[in-house]
mmCIF file of C-alpha atoms in Angstrom:
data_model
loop_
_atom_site.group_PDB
_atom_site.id
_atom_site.type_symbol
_atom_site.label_atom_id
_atom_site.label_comp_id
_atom_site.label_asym_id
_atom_site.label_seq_id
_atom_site.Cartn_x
_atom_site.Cartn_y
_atom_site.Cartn_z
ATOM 1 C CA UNK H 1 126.441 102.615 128.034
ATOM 2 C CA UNK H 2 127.247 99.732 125.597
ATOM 3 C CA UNK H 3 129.542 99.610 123.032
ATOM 4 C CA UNK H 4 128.984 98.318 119.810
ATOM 5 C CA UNK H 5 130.798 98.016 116.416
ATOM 6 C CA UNK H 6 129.010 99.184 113.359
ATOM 7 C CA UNK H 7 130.560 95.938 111.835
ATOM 8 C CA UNK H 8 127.856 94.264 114.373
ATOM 9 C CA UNK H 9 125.207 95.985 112.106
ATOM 10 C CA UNK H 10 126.593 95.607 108.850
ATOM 11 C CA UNK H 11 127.118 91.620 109.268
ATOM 12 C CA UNK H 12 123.237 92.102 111.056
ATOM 13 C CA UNK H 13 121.934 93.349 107.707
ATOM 14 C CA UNK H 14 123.643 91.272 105.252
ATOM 15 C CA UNK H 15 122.034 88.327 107.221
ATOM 16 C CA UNK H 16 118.507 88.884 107.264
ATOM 17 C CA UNK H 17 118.686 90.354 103.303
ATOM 18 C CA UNK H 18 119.448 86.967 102.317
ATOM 19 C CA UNK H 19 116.803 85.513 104.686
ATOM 20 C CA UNK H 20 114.543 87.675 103.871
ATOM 21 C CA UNK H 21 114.539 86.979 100.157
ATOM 22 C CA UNK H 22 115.002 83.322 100.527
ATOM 23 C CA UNK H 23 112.605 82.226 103.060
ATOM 24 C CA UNK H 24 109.203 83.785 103.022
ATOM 25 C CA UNK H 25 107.544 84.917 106.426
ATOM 26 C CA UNK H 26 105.499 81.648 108.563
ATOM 27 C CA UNK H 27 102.407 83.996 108.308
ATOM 28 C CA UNK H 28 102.683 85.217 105.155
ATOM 29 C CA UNK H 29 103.109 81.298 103.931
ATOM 30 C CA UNK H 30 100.420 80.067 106.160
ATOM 31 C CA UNK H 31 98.237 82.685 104.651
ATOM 32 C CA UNK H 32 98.868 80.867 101.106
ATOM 33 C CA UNK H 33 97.359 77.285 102.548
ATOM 34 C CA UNK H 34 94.229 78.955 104.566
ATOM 35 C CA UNK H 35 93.651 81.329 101.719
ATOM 36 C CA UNK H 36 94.248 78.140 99.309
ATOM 37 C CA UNK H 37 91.513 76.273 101.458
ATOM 38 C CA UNK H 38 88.940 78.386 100.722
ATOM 39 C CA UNK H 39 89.667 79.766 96.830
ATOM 40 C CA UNK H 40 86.602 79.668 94.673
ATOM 41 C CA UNK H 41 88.337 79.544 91.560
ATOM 42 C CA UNK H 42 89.909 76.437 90.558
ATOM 43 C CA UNK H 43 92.654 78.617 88.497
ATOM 44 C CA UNK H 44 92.778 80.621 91.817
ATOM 45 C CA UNK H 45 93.536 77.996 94.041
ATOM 46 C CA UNK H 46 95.732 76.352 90.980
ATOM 47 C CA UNK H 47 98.122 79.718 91.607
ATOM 48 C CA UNK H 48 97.827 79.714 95.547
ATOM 49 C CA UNK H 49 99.654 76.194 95.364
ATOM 50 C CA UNK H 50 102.244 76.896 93.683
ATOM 51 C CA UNK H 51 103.253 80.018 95.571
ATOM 52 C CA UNK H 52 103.503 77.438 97.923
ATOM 53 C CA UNK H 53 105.794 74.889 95.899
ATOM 54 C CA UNK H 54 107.451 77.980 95.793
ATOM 55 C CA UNK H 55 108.547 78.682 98.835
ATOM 56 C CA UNK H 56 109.416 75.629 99.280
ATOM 57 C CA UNK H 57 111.503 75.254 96.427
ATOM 58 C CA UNK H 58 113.410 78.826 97.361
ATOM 59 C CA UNK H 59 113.666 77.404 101.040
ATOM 60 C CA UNK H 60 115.767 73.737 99.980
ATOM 61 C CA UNK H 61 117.772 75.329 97.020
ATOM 62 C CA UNK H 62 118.549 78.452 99.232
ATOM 63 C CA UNK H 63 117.507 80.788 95.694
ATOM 64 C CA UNK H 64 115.527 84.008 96.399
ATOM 65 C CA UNK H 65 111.644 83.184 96.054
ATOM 66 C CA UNK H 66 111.415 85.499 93.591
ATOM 67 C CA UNK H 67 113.835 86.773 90.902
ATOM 68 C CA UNK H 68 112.752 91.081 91.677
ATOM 69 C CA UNK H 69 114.585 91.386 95.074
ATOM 70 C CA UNK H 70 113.301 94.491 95.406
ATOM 71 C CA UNK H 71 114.552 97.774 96.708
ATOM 72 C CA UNK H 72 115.852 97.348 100.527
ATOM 73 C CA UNK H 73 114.238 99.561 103.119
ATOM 74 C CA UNK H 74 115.786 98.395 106.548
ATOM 75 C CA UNK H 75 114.594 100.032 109.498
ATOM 76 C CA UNK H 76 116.463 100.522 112.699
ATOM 77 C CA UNK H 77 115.656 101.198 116.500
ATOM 78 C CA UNK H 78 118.775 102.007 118.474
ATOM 79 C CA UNK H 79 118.831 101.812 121.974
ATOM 80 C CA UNK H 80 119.726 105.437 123.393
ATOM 81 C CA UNK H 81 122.271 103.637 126.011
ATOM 82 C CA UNK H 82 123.890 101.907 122.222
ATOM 83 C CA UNK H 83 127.632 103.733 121.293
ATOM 84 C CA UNK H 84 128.174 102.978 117.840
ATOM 85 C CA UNK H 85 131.606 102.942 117.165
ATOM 86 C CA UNK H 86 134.185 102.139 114.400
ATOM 87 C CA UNK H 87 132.433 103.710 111.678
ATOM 88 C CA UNK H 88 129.951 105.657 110.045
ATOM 89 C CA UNK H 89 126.666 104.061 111.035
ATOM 90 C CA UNK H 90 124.634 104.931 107.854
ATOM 91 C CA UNK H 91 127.206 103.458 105.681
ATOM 92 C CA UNK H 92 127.784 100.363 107.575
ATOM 93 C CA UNK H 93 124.116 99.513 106.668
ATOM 94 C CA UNK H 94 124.677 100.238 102.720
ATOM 95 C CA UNK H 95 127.334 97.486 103.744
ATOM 96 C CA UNK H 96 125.195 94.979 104.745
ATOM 97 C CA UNK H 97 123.132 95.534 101.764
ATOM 98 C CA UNK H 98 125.874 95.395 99.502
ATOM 99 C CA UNK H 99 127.163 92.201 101.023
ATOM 100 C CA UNK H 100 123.711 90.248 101.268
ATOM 101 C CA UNK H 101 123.106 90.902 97.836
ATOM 102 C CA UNK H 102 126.193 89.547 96.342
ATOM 103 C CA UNK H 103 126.718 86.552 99.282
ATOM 104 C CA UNK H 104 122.617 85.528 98.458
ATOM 105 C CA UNK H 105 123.509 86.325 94.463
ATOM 106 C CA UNK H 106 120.414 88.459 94.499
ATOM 107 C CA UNK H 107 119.354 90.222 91.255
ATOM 108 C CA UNK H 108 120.376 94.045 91.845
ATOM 109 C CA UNK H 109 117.956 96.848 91.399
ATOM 110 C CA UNK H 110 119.097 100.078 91.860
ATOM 111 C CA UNK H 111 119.467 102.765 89.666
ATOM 112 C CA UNK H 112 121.606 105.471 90.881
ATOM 113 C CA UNK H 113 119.588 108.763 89.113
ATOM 114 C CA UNK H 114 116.028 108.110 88.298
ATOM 115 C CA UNK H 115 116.331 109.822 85.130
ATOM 116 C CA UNK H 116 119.646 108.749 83.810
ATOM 117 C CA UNK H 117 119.045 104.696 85.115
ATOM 118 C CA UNK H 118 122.464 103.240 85.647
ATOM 119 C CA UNK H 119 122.330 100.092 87.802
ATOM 120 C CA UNK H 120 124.620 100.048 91.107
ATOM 121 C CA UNK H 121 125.274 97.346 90.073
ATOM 122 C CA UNK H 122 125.005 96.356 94.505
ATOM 123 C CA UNK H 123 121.764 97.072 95.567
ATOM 124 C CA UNK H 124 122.485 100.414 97.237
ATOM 125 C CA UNK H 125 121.703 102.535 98.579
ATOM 126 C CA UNK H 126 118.939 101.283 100.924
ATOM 127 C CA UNK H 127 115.939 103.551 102.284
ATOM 128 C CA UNK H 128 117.417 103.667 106.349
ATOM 129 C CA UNK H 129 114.505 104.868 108.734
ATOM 130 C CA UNK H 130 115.850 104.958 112.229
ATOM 131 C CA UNK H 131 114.387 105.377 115.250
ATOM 132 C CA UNK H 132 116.317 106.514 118.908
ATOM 133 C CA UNK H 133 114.549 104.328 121.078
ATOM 134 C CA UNK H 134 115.069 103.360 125.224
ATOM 135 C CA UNK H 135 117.647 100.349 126.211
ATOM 136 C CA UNK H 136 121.172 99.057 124.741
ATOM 137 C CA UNK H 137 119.477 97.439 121.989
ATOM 138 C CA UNK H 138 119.644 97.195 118.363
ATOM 139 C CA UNK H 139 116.136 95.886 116.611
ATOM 140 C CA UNK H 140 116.873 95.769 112.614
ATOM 141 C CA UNK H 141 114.071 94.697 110.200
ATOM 142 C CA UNK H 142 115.016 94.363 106.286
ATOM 143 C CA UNK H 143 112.099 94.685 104.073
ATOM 144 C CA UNK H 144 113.162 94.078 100.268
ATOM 145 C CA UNK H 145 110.369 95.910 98.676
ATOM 146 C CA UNK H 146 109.117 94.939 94.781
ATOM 147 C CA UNK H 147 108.897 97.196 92.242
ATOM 148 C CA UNK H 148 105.529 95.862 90.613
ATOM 149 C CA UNK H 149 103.602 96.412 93.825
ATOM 150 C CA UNK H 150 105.385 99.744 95.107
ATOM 151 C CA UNK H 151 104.286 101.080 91.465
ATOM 152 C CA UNK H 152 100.618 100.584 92.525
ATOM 153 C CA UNK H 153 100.591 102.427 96.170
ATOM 154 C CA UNK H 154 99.668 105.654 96.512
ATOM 155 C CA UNK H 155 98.318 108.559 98.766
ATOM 156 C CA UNK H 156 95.850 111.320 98.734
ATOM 157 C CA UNK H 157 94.223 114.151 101.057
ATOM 158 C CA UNK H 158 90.938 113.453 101.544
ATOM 159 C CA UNK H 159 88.235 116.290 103.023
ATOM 160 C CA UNK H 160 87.357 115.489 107.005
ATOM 161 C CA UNK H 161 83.814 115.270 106.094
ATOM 162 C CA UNK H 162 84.848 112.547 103.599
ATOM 163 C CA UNK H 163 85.429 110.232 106.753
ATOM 164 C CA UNK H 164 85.394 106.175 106.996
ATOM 165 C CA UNK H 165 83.602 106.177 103.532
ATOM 166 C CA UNK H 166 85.427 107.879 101.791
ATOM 167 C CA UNK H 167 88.820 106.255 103.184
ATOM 168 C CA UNK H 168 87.270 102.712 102.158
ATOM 169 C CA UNK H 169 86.455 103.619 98.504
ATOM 170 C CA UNK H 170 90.122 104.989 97.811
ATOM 171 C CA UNK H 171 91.704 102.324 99.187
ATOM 172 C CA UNK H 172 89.370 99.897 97.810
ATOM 173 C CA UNK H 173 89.690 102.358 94.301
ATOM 174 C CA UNK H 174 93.374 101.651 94.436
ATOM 175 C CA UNK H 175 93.702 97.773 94.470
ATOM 176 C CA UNK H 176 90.728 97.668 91.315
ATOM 177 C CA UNK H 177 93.296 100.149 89.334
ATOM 178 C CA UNK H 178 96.480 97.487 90.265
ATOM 179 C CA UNK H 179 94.819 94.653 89.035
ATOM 180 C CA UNK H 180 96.704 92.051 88.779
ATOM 181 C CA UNK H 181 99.885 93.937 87.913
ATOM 182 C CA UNK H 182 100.593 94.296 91.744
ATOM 183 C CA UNK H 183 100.799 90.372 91.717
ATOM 184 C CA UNK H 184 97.826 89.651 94.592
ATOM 185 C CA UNK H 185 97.303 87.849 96.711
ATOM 186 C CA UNK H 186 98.838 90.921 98.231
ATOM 187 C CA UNK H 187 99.310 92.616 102.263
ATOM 188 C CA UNK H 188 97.817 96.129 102.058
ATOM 189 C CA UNK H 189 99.228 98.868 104.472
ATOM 190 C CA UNK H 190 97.090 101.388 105.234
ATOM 191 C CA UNK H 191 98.124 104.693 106.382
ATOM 192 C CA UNK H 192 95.926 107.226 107.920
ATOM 193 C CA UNK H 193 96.779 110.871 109.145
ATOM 194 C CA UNK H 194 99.974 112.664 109.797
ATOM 195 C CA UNK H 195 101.375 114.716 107.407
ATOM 196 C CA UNK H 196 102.361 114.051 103.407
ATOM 197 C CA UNK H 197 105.265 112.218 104.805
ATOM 198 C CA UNK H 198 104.062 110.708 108.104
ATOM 199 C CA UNK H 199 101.301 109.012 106.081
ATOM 200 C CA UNK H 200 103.234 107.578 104.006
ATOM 201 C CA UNK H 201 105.585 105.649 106.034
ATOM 202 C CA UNK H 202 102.859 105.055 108.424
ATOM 203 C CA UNK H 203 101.203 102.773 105.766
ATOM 204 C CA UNK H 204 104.670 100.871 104.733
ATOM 205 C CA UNK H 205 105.039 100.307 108.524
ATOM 206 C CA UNK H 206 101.669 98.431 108.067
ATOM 207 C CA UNK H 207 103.053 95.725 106.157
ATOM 208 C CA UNK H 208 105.300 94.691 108.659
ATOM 209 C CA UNK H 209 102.299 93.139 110.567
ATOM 210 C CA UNK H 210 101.708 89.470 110.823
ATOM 211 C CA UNK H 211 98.818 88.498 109.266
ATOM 212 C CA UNK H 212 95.870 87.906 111.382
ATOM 213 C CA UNK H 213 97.619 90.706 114.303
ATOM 214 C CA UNK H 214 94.463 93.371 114.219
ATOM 215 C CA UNK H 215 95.052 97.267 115.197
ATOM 216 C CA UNK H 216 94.357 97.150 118.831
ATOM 217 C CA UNK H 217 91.661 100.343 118.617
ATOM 218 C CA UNK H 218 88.138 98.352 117.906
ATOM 219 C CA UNK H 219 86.944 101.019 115.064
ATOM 220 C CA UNK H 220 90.684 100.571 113.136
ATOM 221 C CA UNK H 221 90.340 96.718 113.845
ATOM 222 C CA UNK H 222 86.267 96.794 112.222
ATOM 223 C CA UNK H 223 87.724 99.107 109.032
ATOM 224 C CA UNK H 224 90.811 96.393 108.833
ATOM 225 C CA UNK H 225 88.356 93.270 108.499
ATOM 226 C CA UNK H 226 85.758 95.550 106.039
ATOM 227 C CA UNK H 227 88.428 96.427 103.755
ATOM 228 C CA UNK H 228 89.435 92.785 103.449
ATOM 229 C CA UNK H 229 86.154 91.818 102.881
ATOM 230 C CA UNK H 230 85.370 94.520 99.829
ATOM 231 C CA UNK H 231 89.200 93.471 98.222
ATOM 232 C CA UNK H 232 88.300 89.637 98.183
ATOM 233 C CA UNK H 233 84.591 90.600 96.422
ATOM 234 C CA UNK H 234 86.630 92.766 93.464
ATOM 235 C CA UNK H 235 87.234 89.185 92.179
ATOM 236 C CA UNK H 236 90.485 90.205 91.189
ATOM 237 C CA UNK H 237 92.384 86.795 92.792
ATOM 238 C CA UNK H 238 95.557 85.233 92.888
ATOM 239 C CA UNK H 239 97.649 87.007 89.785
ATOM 240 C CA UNK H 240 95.139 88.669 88.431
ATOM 241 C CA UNK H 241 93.165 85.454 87.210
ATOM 242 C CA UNK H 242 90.009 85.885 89.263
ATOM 243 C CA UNK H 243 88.816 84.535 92.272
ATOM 244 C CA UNK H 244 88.562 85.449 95.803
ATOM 245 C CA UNK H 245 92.085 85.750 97.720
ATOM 246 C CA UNK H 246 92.793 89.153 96.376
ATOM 247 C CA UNK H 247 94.362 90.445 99.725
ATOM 248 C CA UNK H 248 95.625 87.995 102.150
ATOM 249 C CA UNK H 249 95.375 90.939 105.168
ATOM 250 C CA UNK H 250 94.955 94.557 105.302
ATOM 251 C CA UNK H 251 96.413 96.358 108.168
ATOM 252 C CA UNK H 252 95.932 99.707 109.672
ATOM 253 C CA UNK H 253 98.249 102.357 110.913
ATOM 254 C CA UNK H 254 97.298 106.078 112.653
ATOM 255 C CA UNK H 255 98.443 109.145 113.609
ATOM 256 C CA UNK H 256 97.443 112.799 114.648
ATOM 257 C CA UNK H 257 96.865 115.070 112.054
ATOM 258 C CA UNK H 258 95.888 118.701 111.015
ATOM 259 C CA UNK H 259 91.620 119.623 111.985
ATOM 260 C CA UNK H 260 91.610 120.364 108.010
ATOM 261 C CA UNK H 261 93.019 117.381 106.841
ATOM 262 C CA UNK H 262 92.486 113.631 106.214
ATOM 263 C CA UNK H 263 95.771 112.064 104.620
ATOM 264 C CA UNK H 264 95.104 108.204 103.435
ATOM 265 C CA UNK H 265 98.199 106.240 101.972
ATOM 266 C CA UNK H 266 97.601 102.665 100.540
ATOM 267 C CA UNK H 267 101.257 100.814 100.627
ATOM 268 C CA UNK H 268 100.653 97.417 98.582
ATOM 269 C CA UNK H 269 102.750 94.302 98.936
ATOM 270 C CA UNK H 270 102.844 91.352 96.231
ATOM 271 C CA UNK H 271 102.643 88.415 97.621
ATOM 272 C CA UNK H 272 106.145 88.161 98.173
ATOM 273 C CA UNK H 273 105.428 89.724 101.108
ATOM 274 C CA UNK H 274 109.404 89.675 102.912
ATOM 275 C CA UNK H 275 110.318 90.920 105.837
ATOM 276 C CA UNK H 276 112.875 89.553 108.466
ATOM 277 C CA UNK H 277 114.030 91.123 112.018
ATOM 278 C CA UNK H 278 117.204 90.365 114.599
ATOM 279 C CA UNK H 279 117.906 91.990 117.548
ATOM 280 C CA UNK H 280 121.817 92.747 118.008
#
């Protein structure tokens, strides 16, 4: 059994928020310049070069890439054979939220009541998903999530008989209603089956893909690279100005579900697509 501080985790998390919203993901940046390479629209391509001045910019300056640093969902896989000790562990993470935000002088987004809207004023609380996993390992993964594209995702029962179809047009239905106002080029998660809940986070999982890493079931793999193709022919492009780098990637995520039941969830990611992982 090893022993570990909760400190451990909340000096973990404050790390990788400030990484996260200061230095975009490799793939995620390398998907700007191939995406940039072949842009038909010279306003297109105009907008796909400056995301990458950008980066850059946020990168040397050590400023957040972009000024909506989102909501924090941080996920967590604890090693069964992990003690956590010295602490509550929940709150030790709402630590290292609270602490990356204010060390990386990161705009704050909270609201504490969704109807009465009174800032935090720190960030918190984050969304915590954790998983009991095997080992003496702690894997942590910070994903500051935007408000303009989280607006746009969505989820819906469709009939079994509905199938492949009918999963392609609602996703494909839901980045033509976004627009631009989900700020594209964007990463699309795709959920499918579970339950109302299951599909859900099934489809944010999705996001935390690396562009170009295909579902490794052939038929999920074949729906990934059609639904890419049908988002980059909406002609949507970079910011809403037309053109055709709509999506940068579309992954897939599945799970078991119900004999009556076919639950789709579309997760959309601007293209401040963050995401940052350490291993403690």
């Amino acid at each position: 059994m090893r022993t570990l501080p909760v400190t451990a985790i909340t000096d973990c998390v404050a790390r990788l928020c400030i990484e996260a919203c200061h230095q975009l993901p490799e793939d995620v940046v390398q998907g700007f310049h191939d995406a940039a390479a072949t842009e038909v629209s010279p306003l297109g391509k105009s907008v796909l070069m400056k995301l990458i001045d950008n980066d850059r910019i946020a990168r040397d300056n050590g400023v957040s890439y972009c000024h909506d640093t989102g909501l924090t969902i941080v996920y967590v896989e604890v090693g069964q054979d992990v003690h956590l000790t010295g602490g509550d562990y929940q709150q030790a993470v709402h630590a290292g939220v609270r602490k990356g935000y204010a060390d990386g002088y990161m705009r704050k987004s909270v609201v504490g009541d969704p109807l009465l809207r009174v800032n935090t004023n720190d960030n918190t609380p984050a969304v915590i998903h954790t998983e009991i996993v095997p080992g003496s390992e702690v894997h942590i993964t910070v994903l500051p999530k935007g408000g303009g594209s989280e607006n746009w995702s969505t989820m819906k029962f469709l009939l079994p008989g509905e199938g492949v179809e009918g999963v392609k047009k609602f996703v494909l239905d839901a980045i033509v209603a976004a627009g631009g106002s989900a700020c594209p080029p964007l990463t699309v998660g795709v959920g499918l089956g579970g339950s109302f809940d299951k599909v859900t986070d099934i489809a944010k999982k999705a996001i935390l893909r690396d562009i170009g890493q295909h579902h490794p079931d052939a038929h999920i793999a074949k729906l990934e690279t059609e639904l890419l193709e049908a988002i980059n022919k909406t002609g949507i492009g970079p910011q809403g100005y037309g053109g055709s780098s709509t999506a940068l990637w579309v992954a897939v995520e599945t799970y078991a579900c119900h004999i009556t039941a076919l639950p789709v969830a579309v997760n959309i990611q601007c293209h401040a697509s963050r995401r940052k992982s350490a291993v403690i």
